[in-house]
Amino acid sequence: MSTVASPAVAPKVSSDQIPWNKHTHQKRTVSDWIVDIVIALLVIAIVAVVVYPLWFIIVASFSDQTLVSNGEVTIWPKGFNVAGYERVFQDTRIWTGYRNTILYTVVGTALNLVVTLPAAFALARIEFKPRRVILFLFTFTMYFAGGIVPNYLLYKDLGLLDNWLVFILPGAVSVWNLIIARSFFESSIPEELHDAAQIDGLSYFGYFMKIVIPLSSAIIAVIGLYYFVGHWNDYFTGLIYIRESGLQPLQNVLRDILLANQTNQLGSGAGSGQDAIMKQQIADQIKYGVIIVSTLPLLVIYPFLQKYFNKGVMIGAVKG
């Protein structure tokens, strides 16, 4: 009776036992090290150019403005001073502005996502025949608009003047963010998932809520951050359509504080030179404090969304 020999099993070889192969492993040359060093220096220089202005504003806001004016403040605060922040927060309108801006930003961003994501999902479905026409109409509004006066008259007829909803409803959807979300749904959500959902009896709404949304955390974070920053920095809406001080957002309140201090500084021009210099220094410190107060929440929020932002910001890029 003949027997069949079993195939020999090759013994496992650890990585440290693999002999050196010049075709798979190449030693780094001097030119490779030079290129790496040049790239590292360029990255450091770019980071310094971007980060240093913000760092200087933070340092200057806590420094003696006499030293700042003389160019003695560069990296670290000198003559620790918080007079600028005291002047800013002494104005009770600052808290009203913060409350209003947080309300407009949170509610506005939530509405933006509720409107943008379903619209982008619908426009990404091939079986939705009018999608190209609707997308064209959306895109048309990116390039052509009525202007400030027609918008003002329209908002007046709609009762949105001196109404907090003027910060929310007119900008409920951004066409740019809509296109980004649509590209994500088309390129990153496999169609096989929809086929499987149909077999399981899920409707379009169920498929969108139970499958698409959980897989779209990156795009939700990206466009959510875009919307959040847009609402937070919006001062033009309050400048044009809001007259009631109790509805002004933070950016408009900070603008009024800056203008008031500049007016006081200009009005003191007839006084002594030393007094004018002191008022100018206070105005400068208030300016630095206003910048920090208006940007600090965004700086705090961004690190938590950075991993989603880095992943989603390349959505729609050409892939090889």
XYZ file of C-alpha atoms in Angstrom:
320
model
C 0.000 0.000 0.000
C 1.525 3.264 -1.160
C 1.527 6.319 1.018
C 1.440 9.931 -0.055
C 4.079 12.054 1.542
C 2.738 15.154 3.209
C 4.185 18.439 1.958
C 6.980 19.786 4.018
C 6.144 22.810 6.131
C 8.719 25.551 5.906
C 10.013 26.611 9.304
C 9.215 30.100 10.444
C 12.080 32.519 10.177
C 12.210 35.627 12.328
C 12.935 38.977 10.784
C 16.351 39.191 12.407
C 17.352 35.901 10.722
C 16.598 37.142 7.191
C 19.871 37.791 5.366
C 20.618 41.263 4.027
C 19.357 41.816 0.483
C 20.679 44.886 -1.252
C 17.734 44.835 -3.664
C 15.118 45.174 -0.868
C 17.108 47.219 1.648
C 18.992 50.316 0.651
C 21.242 52.357 2.858
C 20.373 56.037 3.158
C 22.810 58.231 1.321
C 24.049 61.672 2.268
C 21.685 63.273 -0.257
C 18.717 61.513 1.426
C 19.690 62.996 4.782
C 20.107 66.454 3.226
C 16.651 66.289 1.641
C 15.088 65.202 4.964
C 16.806 68.038 6.813
C 15.673 70.616 4.234
C 12.085 69.365 4.398
C 12.146 69.446 8.215
C 13.477 73.002 8.212
C 10.804 74.102 5.737
C 8.053 72.542 7.876
C 9.409 74.225 11.003
C 9.576 77.573 9.196
C 5.990 77.269 7.915
C 4.701 76.306 11.376
C 6.542 79.244 12.935
C 5.110 81.682 10.387
C 1.586 80.422 11.075
C 1.776 80.004 14.859
C 3.912 82.969 15.925
C 1.397 85.778 15.095
C -1.233 84.063 17.253
C 1.296 83.433 20.017
C 2.422 87.066 19.888
C -1.178 88.285 20.300
C -1.583 86.052 23.368
C 1.704 87.261 24.831
C 0.982 90.924 24.047
C -2.464 90.718 25.654
C -0.808 89.848 28.990
C 2.156 92.261 28.710
C 2.837 95.883 29.523
C 1.926 97.801 26.380
C 4.890 100.138 26.839
C 7.218 97.160 26.407
C 5.137 95.889 23.485
C 5.347 99.265 21.743
C 9.111 99.364 22.268
C 9.490 95.915 20.676
C 10.736 94.283 23.867
C 8.042 91.590 23.892
C 8.794 88.701 21.540
C 8.351 85.207 23.004
C 7.290 85.591 26.646
C 5.076 88.168 28.415
C 6.834 91.049 30.125
C 5.288 93.297 32.736
C 2.298 91.014 33.338
C -0.891 93.036 32.854
C -4.526 92.015 32.394
C -6.018 95.506 32.124
C -7.242 94.787 28.603
C -9.260 91.760 29.711
C -10.618 93.680 32.682
C -11.875 96.446 30.386
C -13.453 93.923 28.016
C -15.260 91.918 30.689
C -16.359 94.999 32.617
C -18.771 95.672 29.761
C -21.894 93.670 30.630
C -22.771 93.403 26.939
C -19.969 90.873 26.524
C -21.952 88.215 28.397
C -25.089 88.935 26.393
C -23.048 88.671 23.212
C -21.560 85.348 24.306
C -25.013 83.990 25.143
C -26.459 85.099 21.815
C -23.539 83.778 19.773
C -23.607 80.389 21.497
C -27.356 80.165 20.860
C -27.063 81.192 17.208
C -24.090 78.905 16.624
C -25.486 75.766 18.251
C -29.010 76.058 16.847
C -27.762 77.240 13.453
C -25.217 74.429 13.091
C -27.791 71.818 14.113
C -30.262 73.136 11.530
C -27.527 73.265 8.889
C -26.698 69.591 9.405
C -30.359 68.558 9.489
C -30.961 70.274 6.150
C -27.649 69.635 4.367
C -27.128 65.925 5.019
C -30.543 64.647 3.771
C -30.388 66.980 0.761
C -26.877 65.763 -0.115
C -27.963 62.140 0.306
C -30.941 62.643 -2.034
C -28.765 64.350 -4.661
C -26.283 61.475 -4.454
C -28.869 58.835 -5.395
C -28.673 57.852 -9.076
C -32.311 56.836 -9.167
C -33.377 60.359 -8.196
C -33.888 61.689 -11.729
C -34.238 65.474 -11.082
C -30.991 65.584 -9.091
C -28.915 67.266 -11.809
C -31.478 70.012 -12.348
C -31.839 70.628 -8.610
C -28.060 70.656 -8.136
C -27.752 73.190 -10.972
C -30.305 75.441 -9.263
C -28.384 75.144 -5.999
C -25.080 75.911 -7.732
C -26.598 78.895 -9.557
C -27.147 80.638 -6.220
C -23.398 80.443 -5.493
C -22.657 82.878 -8.330
C -25.770 85.040 -8.604
C -27.691 86.723 -5.786
C -30.080 89.622 -5.409
C -27.794 91.740 -3.241
C -28.096 93.480 0.116
C -31.084 95.748 -0.644
C -33.362 92.988 -2.041
C -32.374 90.730 0.850
C -33.157 93.478 3.340
C -36.591 94.048 1.814
C -37.263 90.300 1.727
C -36.276 89.831 5.372
C -38.426 92.811 6.297
C -41.479 91.269 4.624
C -40.744 87.947 6.332
C -40.492 89.621 9.739
C -36.839 88.667 10.245
C -35.551 92.153 11.072
C -34.619 92.387 14.766
C -35.395 88.689 14.992
C -32.824 86.123 16.143
C -34.018 83.749 13.403
C -32.287 85.964 10.834
C -29.045 84.304 11.973
C -30.514 80.822 11.461
C -33.005 80.501 8.612
C -31.474 82.387 5.617
C -28.263 80.375 5.819
C -29.851 76.999 6.550
C -27.842 75.367 3.767
C -24.465 76.140 2.236
C -24.190 74.967 -1.357
C -20.461 74.367 -0.985
C -20.962 72.085 2.014
C -23.857 70.416 0.209
C -21.596 69.537 -2.719
C -18.886 68.215 -0.382
C -21.379 65.986 1.444
C -22.852 64.771 -1.859
C -19.386 63.819 -3.124
C -18.758 61.896 0.088
C -21.996 59.918 -0.177
C -21.279 59.065 -3.816
C -17.653 57.997 -3.375
C -17.400 56.639 0.170
C -20.672 54.789 0.809
C -20.740 51.489 -1.161
C -23.924 50.857 -3.126
C -23.874 47.247 -1.910
C -24.931 48.525 1.518
C -28.114 49.935 0.011
C -28.808 46.643 -1.757
C -28.394 44.773 1.518
C -30.618 47.284 3.301
C -33.352 46.788 0.702
C -33.174 43.028 1.189
C -33.635 43.578 4.929
C -36.668 45.752 4.220
C -35.178 49.146 5.148
C -36.667 52.233 3.565
C -34.533 55.100 2.266
C -35.041 56.907 5.563
C -34.036 53.842 7.567
C -30.998 53.283 5.361
C -29.976 56.916 5.774
C -30.410 56.987 9.544
C -29.123 53.516 10.462
C -26.332 52.987 7.928
C -25.283 56.185 6.151
C -25.163 58.532 9.148
C -23.063 56.205 11.371
C -20.547 55.835 8.510
C -20.358 59.591 7.893
C -18.732 60.862 11.083
C -15.837 62.406 9.126
C -17.976 64.484 6.769
C -20.358 65.473 9.572
C -17.421 66.767 11.628
C -15.960 68.660 8.653
C -19.064 70.479 7.476
C -20.210 70.895 11.077
C -16.956 72.712 11.828
C -17.368 74.860 8.713
C -20.887 75.826 9.760
C -19.839 76.391 13.375
C -17.019 78.761 12.426
C -19.276 80.613 9.986
C -21.929 81.230 12.647
C -19.376 82.146 15.306
C -17.623 84.736 13.120
C -20.805 86.202 11.619
C -21.021 89.914 12.364
C -22.381 91.206 9.041
C -25.868 89.829 9.744
C -26.051 91.620 13.087
C -24.638 94.783 11.537
C -27.289 94.991 8.797
C -30.424 93.329 10.134
C -30.269 93.789 13.932
C -30.800 97.075 15.776
C -31.794 95.763 19.207
C -28.707 95.578 21.434
C -30.029 92.539 23.295
C -29.854 90.451 20.106
C -26.366 91.459 18.995
C -23.866 88.572 18.696
C -20.446 88.568 20.303
C -18.606 89.829 17.217
C -20.752 92.970 17.031
C -20.360 93.612 20.757
C -16.582 93.323 20.483
C -16.638 95.634 17.477
C -18.571 98.247 19.473
C -16.072 97.973 22.346
C -13.156 98.503 19.964
C -14.806 101.480 18.278
C -15.700 103.053 21.628
C -12.097 102.850 22.855
C -10.731 104.174 19.568
C -13.156 107.088 19.775
C -12.061 107.835 23.322
C -8.433 107.686 22.267
C -9.011 110.082 19.352
C -10.984 112.429 21.558
C -8.064 112.702 23.968
C -5.742 114.005 21.269
C -6.042 117.541 22.628
C -4.810 116.442 26.066
C -1.269 115.893 27.262
C 1.024 113.655 25.263
C 1.507 111.239 28.157
C -2.257 110.872 28.618
C -2.731 110.189 24.908
C -0.005 107.549 24.985
C -1.626 105.829 27.968
C -5.028 105.751 26.268
C -3.462 104.348 23.101
C -1.760 101.605 25.085
C -5.038 100.691 26.797
C -6.788 100.638 23.430
C -4.096 98.322 22.039
C -4.359 95.964 24.995
C -8.139 95.874 24.637
C -7.639 95.053 20.956
C -5.443 92.076 21.794
C -7.877 90.922 24.472
C -10.819 91.145 22.057
C -8.997 88.933 19.556
C -8.354 86.254 22.186
C -11.893 86.419 23.577
C -13.412 85.979 20.117
C -11.172 83.098 18.986
C -10.593 81.119 22.193
C -13.717 78.879 21.899
C -12.714 77.842 18.376
C -9.180 77.054 19.521
C -10.596 74.886 22.313
C -13.026 72.983 20.058
C -10.746 72.327 17.086
C -8.388 69.762 18.721
C -11.347 67.473 19.440
C -12.398 67.529 15.769
C -8.921 67.496 14.259
C -8.792 63.757 13.508
C -12.139 63.915 11.681
C -11.176 67.135 9.945
C -7.888 65.719 8.634
C -9.717 62.671 7.305
C -12.661 64.460 5.779
C -10.945 67.504 4.310
C -9.638 65.362 1.409
C -13.112 64.130 0.492
C -13.708 64.543 -3.188
C -10.005 64.591 -4.064
C -8.898 62.748 -7.180
C -7.854 59.224 -6.347
C -5.449 57.199 -8.471
